[in-house]
GROMACS .gro file of C-alpha atoms in nm:
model
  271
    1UNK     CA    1  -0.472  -3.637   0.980
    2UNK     CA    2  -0.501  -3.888   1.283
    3UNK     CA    3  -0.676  -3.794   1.609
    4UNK     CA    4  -0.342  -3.618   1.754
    5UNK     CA    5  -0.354  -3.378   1.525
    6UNK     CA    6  -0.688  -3.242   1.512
    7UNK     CA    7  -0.707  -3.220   1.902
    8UNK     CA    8  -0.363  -2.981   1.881
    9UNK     CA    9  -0.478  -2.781   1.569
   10UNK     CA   10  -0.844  -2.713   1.774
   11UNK     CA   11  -0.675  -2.720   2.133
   12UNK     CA   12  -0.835  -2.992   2.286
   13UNK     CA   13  -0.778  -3.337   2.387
   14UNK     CA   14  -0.782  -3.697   2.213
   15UNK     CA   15  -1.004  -3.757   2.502
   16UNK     CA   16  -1.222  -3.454   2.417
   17UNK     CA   17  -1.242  -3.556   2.066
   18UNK     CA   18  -1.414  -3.936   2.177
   19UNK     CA   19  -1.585  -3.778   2.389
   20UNK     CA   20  -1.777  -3.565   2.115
   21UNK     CA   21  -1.736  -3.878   1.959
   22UNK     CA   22  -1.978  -4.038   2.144
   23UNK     CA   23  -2.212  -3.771   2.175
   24UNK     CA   24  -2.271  -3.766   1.818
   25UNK     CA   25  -2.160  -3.454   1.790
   26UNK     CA   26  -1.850  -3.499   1.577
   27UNK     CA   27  -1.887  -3.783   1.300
   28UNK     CA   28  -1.618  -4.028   1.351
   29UNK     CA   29  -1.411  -3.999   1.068
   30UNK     CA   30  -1.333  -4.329   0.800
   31UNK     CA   31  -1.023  -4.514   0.845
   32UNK     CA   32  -0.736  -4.509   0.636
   33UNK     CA   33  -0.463  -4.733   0.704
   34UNK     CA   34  -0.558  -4.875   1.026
   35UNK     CA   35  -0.615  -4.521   1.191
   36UNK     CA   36  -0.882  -4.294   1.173
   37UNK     CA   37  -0.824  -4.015   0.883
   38UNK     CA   38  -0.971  -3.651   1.005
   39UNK     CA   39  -1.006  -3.368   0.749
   40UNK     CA   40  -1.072  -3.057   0.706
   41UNK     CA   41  -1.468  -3.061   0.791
   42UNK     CA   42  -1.343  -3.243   1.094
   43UNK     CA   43  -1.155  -2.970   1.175
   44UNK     CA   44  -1.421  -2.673   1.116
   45UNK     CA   45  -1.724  -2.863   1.314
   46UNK     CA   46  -1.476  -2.923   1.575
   47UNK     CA   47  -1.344  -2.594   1.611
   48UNK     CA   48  -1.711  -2.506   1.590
   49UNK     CA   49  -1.835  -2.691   1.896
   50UNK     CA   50  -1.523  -2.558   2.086
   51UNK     CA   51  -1.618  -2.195   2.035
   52UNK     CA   52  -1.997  -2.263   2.114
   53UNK     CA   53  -1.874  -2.452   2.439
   54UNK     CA   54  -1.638  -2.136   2.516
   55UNK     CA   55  -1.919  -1.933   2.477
   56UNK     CA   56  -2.131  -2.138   2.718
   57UNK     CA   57  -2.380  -2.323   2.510
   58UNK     CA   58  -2.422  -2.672   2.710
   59UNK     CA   59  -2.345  -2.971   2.511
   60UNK     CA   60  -2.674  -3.105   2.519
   61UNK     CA   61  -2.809  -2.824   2.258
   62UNK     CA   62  -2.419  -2.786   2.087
   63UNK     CA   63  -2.608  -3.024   1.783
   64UNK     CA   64  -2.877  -2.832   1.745
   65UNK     CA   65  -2.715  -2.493   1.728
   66UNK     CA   66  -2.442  -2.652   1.483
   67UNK     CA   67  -2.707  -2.779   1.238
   68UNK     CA   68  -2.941  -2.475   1.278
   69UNK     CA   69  -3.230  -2.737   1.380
   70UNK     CA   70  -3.551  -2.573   1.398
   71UNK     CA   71  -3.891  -2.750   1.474
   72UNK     CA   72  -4.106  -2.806   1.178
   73UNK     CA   73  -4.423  -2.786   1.378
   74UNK     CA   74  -4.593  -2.512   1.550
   75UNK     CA   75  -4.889  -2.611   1.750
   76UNK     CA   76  -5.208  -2.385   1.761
   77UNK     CA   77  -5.130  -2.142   2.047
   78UNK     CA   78  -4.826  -2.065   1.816
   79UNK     CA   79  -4.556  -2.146   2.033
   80UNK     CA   80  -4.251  -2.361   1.874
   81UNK     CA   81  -4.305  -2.751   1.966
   82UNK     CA   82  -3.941  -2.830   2.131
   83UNK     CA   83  -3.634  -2.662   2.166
   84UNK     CA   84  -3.536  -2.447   1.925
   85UNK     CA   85  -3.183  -2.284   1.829
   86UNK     CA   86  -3.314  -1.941   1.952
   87UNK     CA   87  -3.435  -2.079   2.283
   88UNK     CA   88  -3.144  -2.249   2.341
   89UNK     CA   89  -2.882  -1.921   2.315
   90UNK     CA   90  -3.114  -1.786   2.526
   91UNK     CA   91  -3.125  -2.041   2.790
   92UNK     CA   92  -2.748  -2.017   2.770
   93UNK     CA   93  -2.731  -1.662   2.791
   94UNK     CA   94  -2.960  -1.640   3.100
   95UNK     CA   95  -2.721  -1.891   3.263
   96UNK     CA   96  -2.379  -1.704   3.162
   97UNK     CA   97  -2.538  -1.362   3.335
   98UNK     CA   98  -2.673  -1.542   3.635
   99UNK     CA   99  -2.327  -1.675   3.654
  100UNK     CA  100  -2.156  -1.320   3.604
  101UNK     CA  101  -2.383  -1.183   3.866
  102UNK     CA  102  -2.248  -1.442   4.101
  103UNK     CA  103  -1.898  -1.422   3.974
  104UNK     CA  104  -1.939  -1.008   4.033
  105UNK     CA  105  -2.094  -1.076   4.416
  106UNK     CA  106  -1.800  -1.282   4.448
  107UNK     CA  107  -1.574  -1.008   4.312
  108UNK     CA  108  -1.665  -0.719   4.528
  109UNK     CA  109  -1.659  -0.944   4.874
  110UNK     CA  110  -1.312  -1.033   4.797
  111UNK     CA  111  -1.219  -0.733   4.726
  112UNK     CA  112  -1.385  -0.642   5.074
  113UNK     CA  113  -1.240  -0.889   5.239
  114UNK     CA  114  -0.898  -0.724   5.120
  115UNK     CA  115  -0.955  -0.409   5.210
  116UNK     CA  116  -1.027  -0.494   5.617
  117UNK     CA  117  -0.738  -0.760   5.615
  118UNK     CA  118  -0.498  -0.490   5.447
  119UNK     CA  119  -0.699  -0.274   5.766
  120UNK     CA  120  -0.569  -0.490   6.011
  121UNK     CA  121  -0.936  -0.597   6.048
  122UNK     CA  122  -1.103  -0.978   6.132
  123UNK     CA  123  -1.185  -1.110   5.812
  124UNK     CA  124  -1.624  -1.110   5.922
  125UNK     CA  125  -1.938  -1.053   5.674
  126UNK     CA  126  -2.022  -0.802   5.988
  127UNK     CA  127  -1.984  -0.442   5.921
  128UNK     CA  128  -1.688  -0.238   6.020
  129UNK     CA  129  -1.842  -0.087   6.294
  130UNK     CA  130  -2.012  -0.371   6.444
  131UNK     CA  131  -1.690  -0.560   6.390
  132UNK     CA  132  -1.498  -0.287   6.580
  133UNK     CA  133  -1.742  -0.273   6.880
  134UNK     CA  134  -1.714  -0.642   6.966
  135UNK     CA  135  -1.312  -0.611   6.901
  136UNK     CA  136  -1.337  -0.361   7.194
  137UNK     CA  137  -1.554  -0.556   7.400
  138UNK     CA  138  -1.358  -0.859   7.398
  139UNK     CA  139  -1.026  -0.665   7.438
  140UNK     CA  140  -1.157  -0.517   7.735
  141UNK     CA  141  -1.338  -0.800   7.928
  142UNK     CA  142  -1.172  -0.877   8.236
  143UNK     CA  143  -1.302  -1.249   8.273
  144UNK     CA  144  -1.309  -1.502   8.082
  145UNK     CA  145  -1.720  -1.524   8.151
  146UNK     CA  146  -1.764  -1.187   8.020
  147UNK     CA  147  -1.551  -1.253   7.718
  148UNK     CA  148  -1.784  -1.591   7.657
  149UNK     CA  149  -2.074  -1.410   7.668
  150UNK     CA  150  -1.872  -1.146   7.408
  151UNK     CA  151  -1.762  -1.414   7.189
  152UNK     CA  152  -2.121  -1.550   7.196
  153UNK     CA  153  -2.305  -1.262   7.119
  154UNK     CA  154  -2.058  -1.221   6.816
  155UNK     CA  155  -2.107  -1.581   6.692
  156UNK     CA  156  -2.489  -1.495   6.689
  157UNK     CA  157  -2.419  -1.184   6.518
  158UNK     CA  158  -2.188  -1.300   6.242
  159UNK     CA  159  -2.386  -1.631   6.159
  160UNK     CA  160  -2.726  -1.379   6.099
  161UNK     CA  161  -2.464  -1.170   5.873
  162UNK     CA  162  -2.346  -1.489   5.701
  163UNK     CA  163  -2.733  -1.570   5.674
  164UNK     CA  164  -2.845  -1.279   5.507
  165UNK     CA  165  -3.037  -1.166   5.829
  166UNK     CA  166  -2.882  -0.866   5.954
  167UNK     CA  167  -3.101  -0.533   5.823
  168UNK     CA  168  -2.824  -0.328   5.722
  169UNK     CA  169  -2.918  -0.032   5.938
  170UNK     CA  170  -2.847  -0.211   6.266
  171UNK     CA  171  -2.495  -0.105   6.232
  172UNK     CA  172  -2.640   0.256   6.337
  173UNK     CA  173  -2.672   0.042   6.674
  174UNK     CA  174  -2.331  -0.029   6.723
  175UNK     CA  175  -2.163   0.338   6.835
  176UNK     CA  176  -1.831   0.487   6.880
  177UNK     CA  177  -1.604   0.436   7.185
  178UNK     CA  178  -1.750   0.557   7.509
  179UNK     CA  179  -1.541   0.501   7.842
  180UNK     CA  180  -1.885   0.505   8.067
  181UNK     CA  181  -2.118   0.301   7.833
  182UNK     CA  182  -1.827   0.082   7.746
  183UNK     CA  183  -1.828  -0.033   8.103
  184UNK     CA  184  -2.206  -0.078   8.159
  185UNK     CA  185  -2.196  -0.297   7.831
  186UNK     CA  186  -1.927  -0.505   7.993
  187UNK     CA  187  -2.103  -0.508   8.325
  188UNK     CA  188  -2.399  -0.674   8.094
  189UNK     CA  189  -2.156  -0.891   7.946
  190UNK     CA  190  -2.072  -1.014   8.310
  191UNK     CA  191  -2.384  -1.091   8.399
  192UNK     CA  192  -2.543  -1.228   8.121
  193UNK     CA  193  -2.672  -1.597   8.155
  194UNK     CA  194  -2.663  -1.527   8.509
  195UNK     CA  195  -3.059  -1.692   8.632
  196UNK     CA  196  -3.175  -1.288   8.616
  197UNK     CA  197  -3.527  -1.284   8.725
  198UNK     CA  198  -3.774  -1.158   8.385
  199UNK     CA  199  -3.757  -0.830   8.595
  200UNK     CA  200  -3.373  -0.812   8.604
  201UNK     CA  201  -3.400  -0.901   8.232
  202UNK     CA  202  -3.620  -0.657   8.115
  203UNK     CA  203  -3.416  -0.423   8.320
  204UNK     CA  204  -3.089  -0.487   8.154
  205UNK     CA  205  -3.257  -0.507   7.796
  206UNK     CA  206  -3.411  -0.172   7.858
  207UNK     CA  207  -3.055  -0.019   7.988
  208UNK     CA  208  -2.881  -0.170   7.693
  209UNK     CA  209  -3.126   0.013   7.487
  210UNK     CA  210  -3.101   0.312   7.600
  211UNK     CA  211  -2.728   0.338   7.616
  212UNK     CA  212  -2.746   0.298   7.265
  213UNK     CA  213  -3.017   0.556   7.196
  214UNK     CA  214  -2.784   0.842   7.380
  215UNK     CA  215  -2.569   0.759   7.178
  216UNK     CA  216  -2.642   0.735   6.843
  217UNK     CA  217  -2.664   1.086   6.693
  218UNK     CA  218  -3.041   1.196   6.650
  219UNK     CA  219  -3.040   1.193   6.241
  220UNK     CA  220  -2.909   0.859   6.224
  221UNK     CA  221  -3.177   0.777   6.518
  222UNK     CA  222  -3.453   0.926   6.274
  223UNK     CA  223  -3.297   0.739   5.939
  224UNK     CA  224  -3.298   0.389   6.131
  225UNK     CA  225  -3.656   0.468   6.216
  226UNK     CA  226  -3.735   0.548   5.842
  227UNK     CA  227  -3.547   0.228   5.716
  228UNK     CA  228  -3.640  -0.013   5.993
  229UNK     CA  229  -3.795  -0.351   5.865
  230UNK     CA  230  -3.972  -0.467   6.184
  231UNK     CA  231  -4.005  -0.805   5.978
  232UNK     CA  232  -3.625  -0.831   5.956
  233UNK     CA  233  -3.561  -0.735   6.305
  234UNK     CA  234  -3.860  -0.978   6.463
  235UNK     CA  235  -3.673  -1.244   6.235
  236UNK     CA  236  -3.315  -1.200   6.396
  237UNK     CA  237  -3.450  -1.157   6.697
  238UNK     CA  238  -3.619  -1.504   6.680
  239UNK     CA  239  -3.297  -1.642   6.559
  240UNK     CA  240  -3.098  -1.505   6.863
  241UNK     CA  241  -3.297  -1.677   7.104
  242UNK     CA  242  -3.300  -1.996   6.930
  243UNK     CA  243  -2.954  -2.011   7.111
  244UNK     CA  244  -2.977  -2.147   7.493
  245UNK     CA  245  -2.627  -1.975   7.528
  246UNK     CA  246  -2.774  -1.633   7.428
  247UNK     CA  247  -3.057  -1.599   7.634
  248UNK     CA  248  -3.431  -1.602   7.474
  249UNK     CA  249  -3.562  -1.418   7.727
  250UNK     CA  250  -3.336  -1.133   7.672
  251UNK     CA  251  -3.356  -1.153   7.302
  252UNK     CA  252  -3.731  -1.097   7.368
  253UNK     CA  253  -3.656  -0.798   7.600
  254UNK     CA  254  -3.410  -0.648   7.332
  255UNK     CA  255  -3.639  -0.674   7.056
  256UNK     CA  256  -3.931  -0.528   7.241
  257UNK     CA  257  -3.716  -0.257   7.397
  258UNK     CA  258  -3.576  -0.193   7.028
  259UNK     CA  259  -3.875  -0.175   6.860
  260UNK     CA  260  -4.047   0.055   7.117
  261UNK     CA  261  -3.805   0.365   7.059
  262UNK     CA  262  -3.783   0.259   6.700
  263UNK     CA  263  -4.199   0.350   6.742
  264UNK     CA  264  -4.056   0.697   6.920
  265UNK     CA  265  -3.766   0.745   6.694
  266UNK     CA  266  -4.082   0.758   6.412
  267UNK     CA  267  -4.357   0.939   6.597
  268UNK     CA  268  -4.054   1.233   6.670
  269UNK     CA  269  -4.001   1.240   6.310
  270UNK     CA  270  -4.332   1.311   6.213
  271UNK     CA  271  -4.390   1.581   6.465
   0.00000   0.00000   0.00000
């Protein structure tokens, strides 16, 4: 049979077959006639390499797997000298369930992603609730500063979510609606970026935190203290005040401020 056929009775290419071709992993067939003549052993080793490609095995070890080559030498600490068949499958197999494990990450954030657009939600790695809370804010800003510094404090927020770098239990950190402490966050908003003294700074910092403390309901106060990674929140911290726009000096404040009745949140607990 010519080269036509055997690529439509395996399902594969004429391209596909010179390509294996030229690997040396299909022998190139004697010619008959002026065209190559395939046959049935063509055909098997063919549809061989297809199904060990299908199931992943890279092309590089298809020959060896096909001919069952073993190494003939084993050196003294008794491990096989070169690749063998065995080490091969399981070379591929380690790369088909890294790959699955990716392909199943990949799964469940679209299927996230889903659910909050089908929620009317902004399509953001950030948790619901922290997603909500700057929703609100920016809704509510009454200048476009404010709503800057809003947007800003978002950007940082989402990038350290794309990154990785967000503990998970900050979203305890992001409450409910709350008329009052709505406003004062605004008002914080407003004047953020503003050439506040270190005073005024620490001030604001130390407000912010303790808006949020009141609250957050005293379990979830107690589990955040429990859970808390003061590695992971030092590390976000740092990466908010990378950002001239954000303020480094108040990224300081926060974390101090944040870790200090973390510190209370724990000592409560234990007593």
């Amino acid at each position: 049979m010519r080269v036509a056929e055997i690529a439509r009775l395996t399902g594969t290419t004429v391209r596909t077959v010179r390509y294996y071709h030229s690997l040396g992993l299909l022998p190139v067939p004697a010619e008959r006639g002026g065209w190559r003549d395939y046959d049935l052993s063509h055909v098997a080793r063919l549809s061989r390499i297809r199904w060990l490609v299908r199931a992943g095995v890279p092309l590089s070890a298809v020959a060896r797997v096909l001919d069952g080559a073993e190494p003939t030498t084993v050196p003294d600490d008794g491990a096989p000298d070169g690749a063998s068949v065995t080490q091969d499958l399981a070379a591929a197999l380690a790369s088909a369930e890294a790959h699955l494990e990716e392909v199943t990450a990949q799964r469940d954030m679209l299927a996230s992603l889903l659910e909050r657009s089908r929620a009317g939600m902004a399509v953001s790695p950030m948790p619901p609730r922290m997603a909500a809370f700057f929703d609100r804010m920016e809704a509510a800003a009454s200048d476009e500063r404010t709503r800057a510094a809003v947007r800003a404090d978002r950007d940082a927020v989402d990038l350290a979510c794309y990154r990785g770098q967000m503990p998970a239990e900050a979203e305890l950190l992001f409450p409910d609606p709350d008329a009052g402490d709505d406003a004062a966050t605004l008002a914080a908003y407003g004047r953020a970026g503003a050439g506040l003294s270190q005073e005024e700074t620490e001030a604001m910092a130390a407000a912010m935190v303790e808006r949020l403390v009141r609250r957050v309901e005293p379990e979830r106060l107690r589990a955040l203290a429990r859970e808390a990674d003061r590695e992971a929140i030092h590390a976000v911290f740092q990466f908010f005040a990378s950002f001239e726009q954000l303020g480094s000096a108040y990224a300081r404040a926060m974390e101090a401020r944040l870790l200090e009745a973390i510190d209370h949140w724990a000592v409560s607990e234990e007593s």
